[in-house]
Short mmCIF file of C-alpha atoms in Angstrom, two decimals:
data_model
loop_
_atom_site.label_atom_id
_atom_site.label_comp_id
_atom_site.label_asym_id
_atom_site.label_seq_id
_atom_site.Cartn_x
_atom_site.Cartn_y
_atom_site.Cartn_z
CA UNK A 1 0.00 0.00 0.00
CA UNK A 2 1.15 3.59 -0.57
CA UNK A 3 2.89 5.75 2.01
CA UNK A 4 -0.40 7.66 2.28
CA UNK A 5 -2.18 4.45 3.20
CA UNK A 6 0.29 3.78 5.99
CA UNK A 7 -0.07 7.33 7.25
CA UNK A 8 -3.85 6.96 7.25
CA UNK A 9 -3.51 3.70 9.22
CA UNK A 10 -1.25 5.41 11.76
CA UNK A 11 -3.75 8.25 12.10
CA UNK A 12 -6.52 5.75 12.85
CA UNK A 13 -4.48 4.06 15.57
CA UNK A 14 -3.48 7.38 17.09
CA UNK A 15 -7.18 8.23 17.40
CA UNK A 16 -8.00 4.78 18.77
CA UNK A 17 -5.23 4.90 21.38
CA UNK A 18 -6.59 8.23 22.59
CA UNK A 19 -10.17 6.91 22.84
CA UNK A 20 -9.97 3.15 23.36
CA UNK A 21 -10.92 3.17 27.04
CA UNK A 22 -14.41 4.43 26.24
CA UNK A 23 -15.07 1.26 24.22
CA UNK A 24 -14.58 -0.98 27.26
CA UNK A 25 -17.96 0.21 28.54
CA UNK A 26 -20.13 -0.03 25.44
CA UNK A 27 -22.59 -2.36 27.14
CA UNK A 28 -22.84 -0.14 30.21
CA UNK A 29 -23.71 3.20 28.61
CA UNK A 30 -27.12 4.31 27.35
CA UNK A 31 -28.17 3.68 23.77
CA UNK A 32 -27.50 7.23 22.63
CA UNK A 33 -23.92 7.22 23.90
CA UNK A 34 -23.31 3.75 22.49
CA UNK A 35 -24.49 4.88 19.05
CA UNK A 36 -22.26 7.95 19.27
CA UNK A 37 -19.18 5.89 20.10
CA UNK A 38 -19.83 3.28 17.43
CA UNK A 39 -20.50 5.92 14.77
CA UNK A 40 -17.30 7.72 15.74
CA UNK A 41 -15.30 4.51 15.36
CA UNK A 42 -16.86 3.79 11.97
CA UNK A 43 -16.17 7.36 10.85
CA UNK A 44 -12.49 7.04 11.73
CA UNK A 45 -12.27 3.63 10.08
CA UNK A 46 -13.77 5.06 6.88
CA UNK A 47 -11.30 7.94 6.98
CA UNK A 48 -8.69 5.22 6.63
CA UNK A 49 -10.56 3.15 4.01
CA UNK A 50 -14.15 3.33 2.78
CA UNK A 51 -15.74 -0.11 2.63
CA UNK A 52 -14.24 -1.49 5.82
CA UNK A 53 -16.39 -2.29 8.83
CA UNK A 54 -15.81 -3.59 12.32
CA UNK A 55 -17.18 -5.82 15.01
CA UNK A 56 -16.35 -5.19 18.64
CA UNK A 57 -16.98 -7.30 21.70
CA UNK A 58 -15.62 -10.09 23.85
CA UNK A 59 -16.49 -13.04 26.03
CA UNK A 60 -17.83 -12.82 29.58
CA UNK A 61 -14.92 -14.86 31.02
CA UNK A 62 -12.21 -13.09 29.00
CA UNK A 63 -10.89 -9.65 30.02
CA UNK A 64 -9.77 -8.93 26.46
CA UNK A 65 -11.99 -6.97 24.08
CA UNK A 66 -11.80 -7.93 20.41
CA UNK A 67 -11.83 -5.44 17.57
CA UNK A 68 -12.39 -7.27 14.28
CA UNK A 69 -11.86 -5.30 11.09
CA UNK A 70 -13.68 -6.75 8.09
CA UNK A 71 -13.78 -6.03 4.37
CA UNK A 72 -17.27 -7.56 4.33
CA UNK A 73 -16.07 -10.13 1.79
CA UNK A 74 -14.63 -7.57 -0.67
CA UNK A 75 -11.35 -9.15 -1.76
CA UNK A 76 -10.10 -5.87 -3.23
CA UNK A 77 -9.98 -4.44 0.30
CA UNK A 78 -8.25 -7.38 2.00
CA UNK A 79 -4.88 -5.65 1.75
CA UNK A 80 -6.29 -2.62 3.59
CA UNK A 81 -7.48 -4.82 6.47
CA UNK A 82 -4.12 -6.57 6.68
CA UNK A 83 -2.12 -3.33 6.66
CA UNK A 84 -4.28 -1.74 9.34
CA UNK A 85 -4.09 -4.67 11.76
CA UNK A 86 -0.38 -5.21 11.06
CA UNK A 87 0.19 -1.66 12.30
CA UNK A 88 -2.00 -2.02 15.37
CA UNK A 89 -0.43 -0.92 18.66
CA UNK A 90 -0.14 -3.14 21.70
CA UNK A 91 -2.84 -2.06 24.14
CA UNK A 92 -3.71 -3.76 27.44
CA UNK A 93 -6.82 -5.98 27.21
CA UNK A 94 -7.27 -5.47 23.46
CA UNK A 95 -7.03 -8.02 20.68
CA UNK A 96 -7.03 -6.78 17.07
CA UNK A 97 -8.16 -9.32 14.47
CA UNK A 98 -8.05 -9.41 10.68
CA UNK A 99 -11.38 -10.46 9.14
CA UNK A 100 -14.35 -12.32 10.59
CA UNK A 101 -13.10 -15.65 11.90
CA UNK A 102 -14.50 -19.14 11.43
CA UNK A 103 -16.97 -20.03 14.18
CA UNK A 104 -17.30 -23.71 13.35
CA UNK A 105 -20.40 -25.87 13.25
CA UNK A 106 -23.51 -26.02 15.40
CA UNK A 107 -25.47 -22.92 14.38
CA UNK A 108 -28.66 -22.04 12.55
CA UNK A 109 -28.89 -18.89 10.43
CA UNK A 110 -32.12 -16.91 10.10
CA UNK A 111 -32.20 -14.80 6.95
CA UNK A 112 -35.00 -13.35 4.88
CA UNK A 113 -37.62 -15.01 7.06
CA UNK A 114 -36.14 -18.48 6.52
CA UNK A 115 -33.99 -20.75 8.69
CA UNK A 116 -30.82 -22.36 7.38
CA UNK A 117 -29.05 -25.24 9.13
CA UNK A 118 -25.71 -26.28 7.58
CA UNK A 119 -26.07 -29.71 9.22
CA UNK A 120 -29.07 -30.48 6.99
CA UNK A 121 -28.22 -28.50 3.83
CA UNK A 122 -26.60 -30.53 1.05
CA UNK A 123 -24.00 -29.52 -1.52
CA UNK A 124 -22.83 -31.21 -4.70
CA UNK A 125 -19.08 -31.02 -5.42
CA UNK A 126 -18.13 -29.92 -8.93
CA UNK A 127 -14.99 -31.02 -10.80
CA UNK A 128 -13.06 -28.79 -13.20
CA UNK A 129 -11.26 -31.10 -15.63
CA UNK A 130 -8.78 -28.52 -16.93
CA UNK A 131 -8.05 -26.97 -13.53
CA UNK A 132 -8.48 -29.60 -10.82
CA UNK A 133 -7.31 -27.18 -8.11
CA UNK A 134 -10.50 -25.15 -8.51
CA UNK A 135 -13.08 -25.57 -5.72
CA UNK A 136 -16.67 -25.42 -6.88
CA UNK A 137 -20.01 -26.74 -5.69
CA UNK A 138 -23.77 -26.31 -5.87
CA UNK A 139 -25.68 -25.77 -2.62
CA UNK A 140 -29.05 -27.53 -2.71
CA UNK A 141 -32.29 -26.31 -1.18
CA UNK A 142 -35.54 -28.31 -1.41
CA UNK A 143 -37.59 -25.09 -1.14
CA UNK A 144 -35.47 -23.06 -3.58
CA UNK A 145 -37.18 -20.77 -6.08
CA UNK A 146 -35.75 -18.16 -8.45
CA UNK A 147 -37.83 -15.35 -6.94
CA UNK A 148 -35.92 -15.81 -3.66
CA UNK A 149 -32.50 -16.44 -5.22
CA UNK A 150 -30.94 -13.46 -3.43
CA UNK A 151 -32.23 -14.71 -0.09
CA UNK A 152 -30.70 -18.15 -0.61
CA UNK A 153 -27.45 -16.63 -1.88
CA UNK A 154 -27.24 -14.21 1.04
CA UNK A 155 -27.84 -16.93 3.60
CA UNK A 156 -25.26 -19.17 1.94
CA UNK A 157 -22.63 -16.43 2.04
CA UNK A 158 -23.30 -15.94 5.75
CA UNK A 159 -23.01 -19.66 6.48
CA UNK A 160 -19.77 -19.98 4.49
CA UNK A 161 -18.33 -16.99 6.34
CA UNK A 162 -19.27 -18.58 9.65
CA UNK A 163 -17.94 -22.02 8.74
CA UNK A 164 -14.72 -20.92 7.02
CA UNK A 165 -14.00 -17.36 8.07
CA UNK A 166 -14.28 -14.28 5.86
CA UNK A 167 -10.97 -14.56 4.01
CA UNK A 168 -11.09 -18.31 3.39
CA UNK A 169 -14.69 -18.18 2.15
CA UNK A 170 -13.56 -15.78 -0.58
CA UNK A 171 -10.06 -17.06 -1.38
CA UNK A 172 -10.61 -20.83 -1.12
CA UNK A 173 -13.83 -21.04 -3.14
CA UNK A 174 -13.70 -20.46 -6.89
CA UNK A 175 -17.38 -21.02 -7.67
CA UNK A 176 -20.66 -21.88 -6.02
CA UNK A 177 -24.32 -21.55 -6.85
CA UNK A 178 -27.66 -22.24 -5.17
CA UNK A 179 -30.05 -24.67 -6.83
CA UNK A 180 -33.19 -26.70 -6.31
CA UNK A 181 -32.35 -30.05 -4.74
CA UNK A 182 -32.44 -32.61 -7.60
CA UNK A 183 -35.28 -35.09 -7.37
CA UNK A 184 -32.73 -37.89 -7.74
CA UNK A 185 -30.32 -36.48 -5.15
CA UNK A 186 -29.57 -40.02 -3.98
CA UNK A 187 -27.81 -40.68 -7.29
CA UNK A 188 -25.25 -37.94 -6.59
CA UNK A 189 -22.21 -37.83 -4.32
CA UNK A 190 -23.55 -35.16 -1.98
CA UNK A 191 -22.22 -33.83 1.31
CA UNK A 192 -23.53 -31.57 4.07
CA UNK A 193 -22.60 -27.90 4.04
CA UNK A 194 -21.32 -28.22 7.60
CA UNK A 195 -18.50 -30.34 6.13
CA UNK A 196 -17.37 -27.70 3.60
CA UNK A 197 -14.08 -26.97 5.40
CA UNK A 198 -13.17 -30.66 5.36
CA UNK A 199 -14.09 -30.90 1.68
CA UNK A 200 -11.88 -27.95 0.76
CA UNK A 201 -8.97 -29.44 2.69
CA UNK A 202 -9.43 -32.73 0.86
CA UNK A 203 -9.42 -31.02 -2.53
CA UNK A 204 -6.30 -29.01 -1.70
CA UNK A 205 -4.54 -32.11 -0.35
CA UNK A 206 -5.38 -34.12 -3.44
CA UNK A 207 -4.11 -31.35 -5.70
CA UNK A 208 -0.82 -31.13 -3.79
CA UNK A 209 -0.21 -34.82 -4.39
CA UNK A 210 -0.82 -34.68 -8.16
#
């Protein structure tokens, strides 16, 4: 990134160092003050790079507060996330994280008025004969219809982000689509979406051995 980009990153961290203590108490202030703080943080983040967003929080039994900076799946902005976090200062009780991280299995996503459970959703692996290192698959929904394509796509993106993490869900997948579950699904070699990380590892491992 340019020298200007590094200067902008340093400016963000200078502001954050001067104000970080206020963010320890986000859950203890009234709604108006919480909105003010969160809007101020987003404003400073966008001064560094438009298109980046953040998530902030922690765990009840962990004194550290996490600040996750995300490109919201936009691969063109991944470098901006990486530069910013690479330049993060060391602050007591703060953890600065690049991208939304994989959360693993055992969740149900509600999106567009529908529920999506990766443990029950099937996907069909696709093979690219000319480029076997490509990862592609079709995600199958028994209730799929074209009018709700964006709903099914949006929910699938969220589930892949949760299962794989933001960066991996973009960089490790070359193609996917959402389709109606074939009537003869039993004739296909299908897998459950909750196993997508294992499937990708298998494909990569097979490619490395070719």
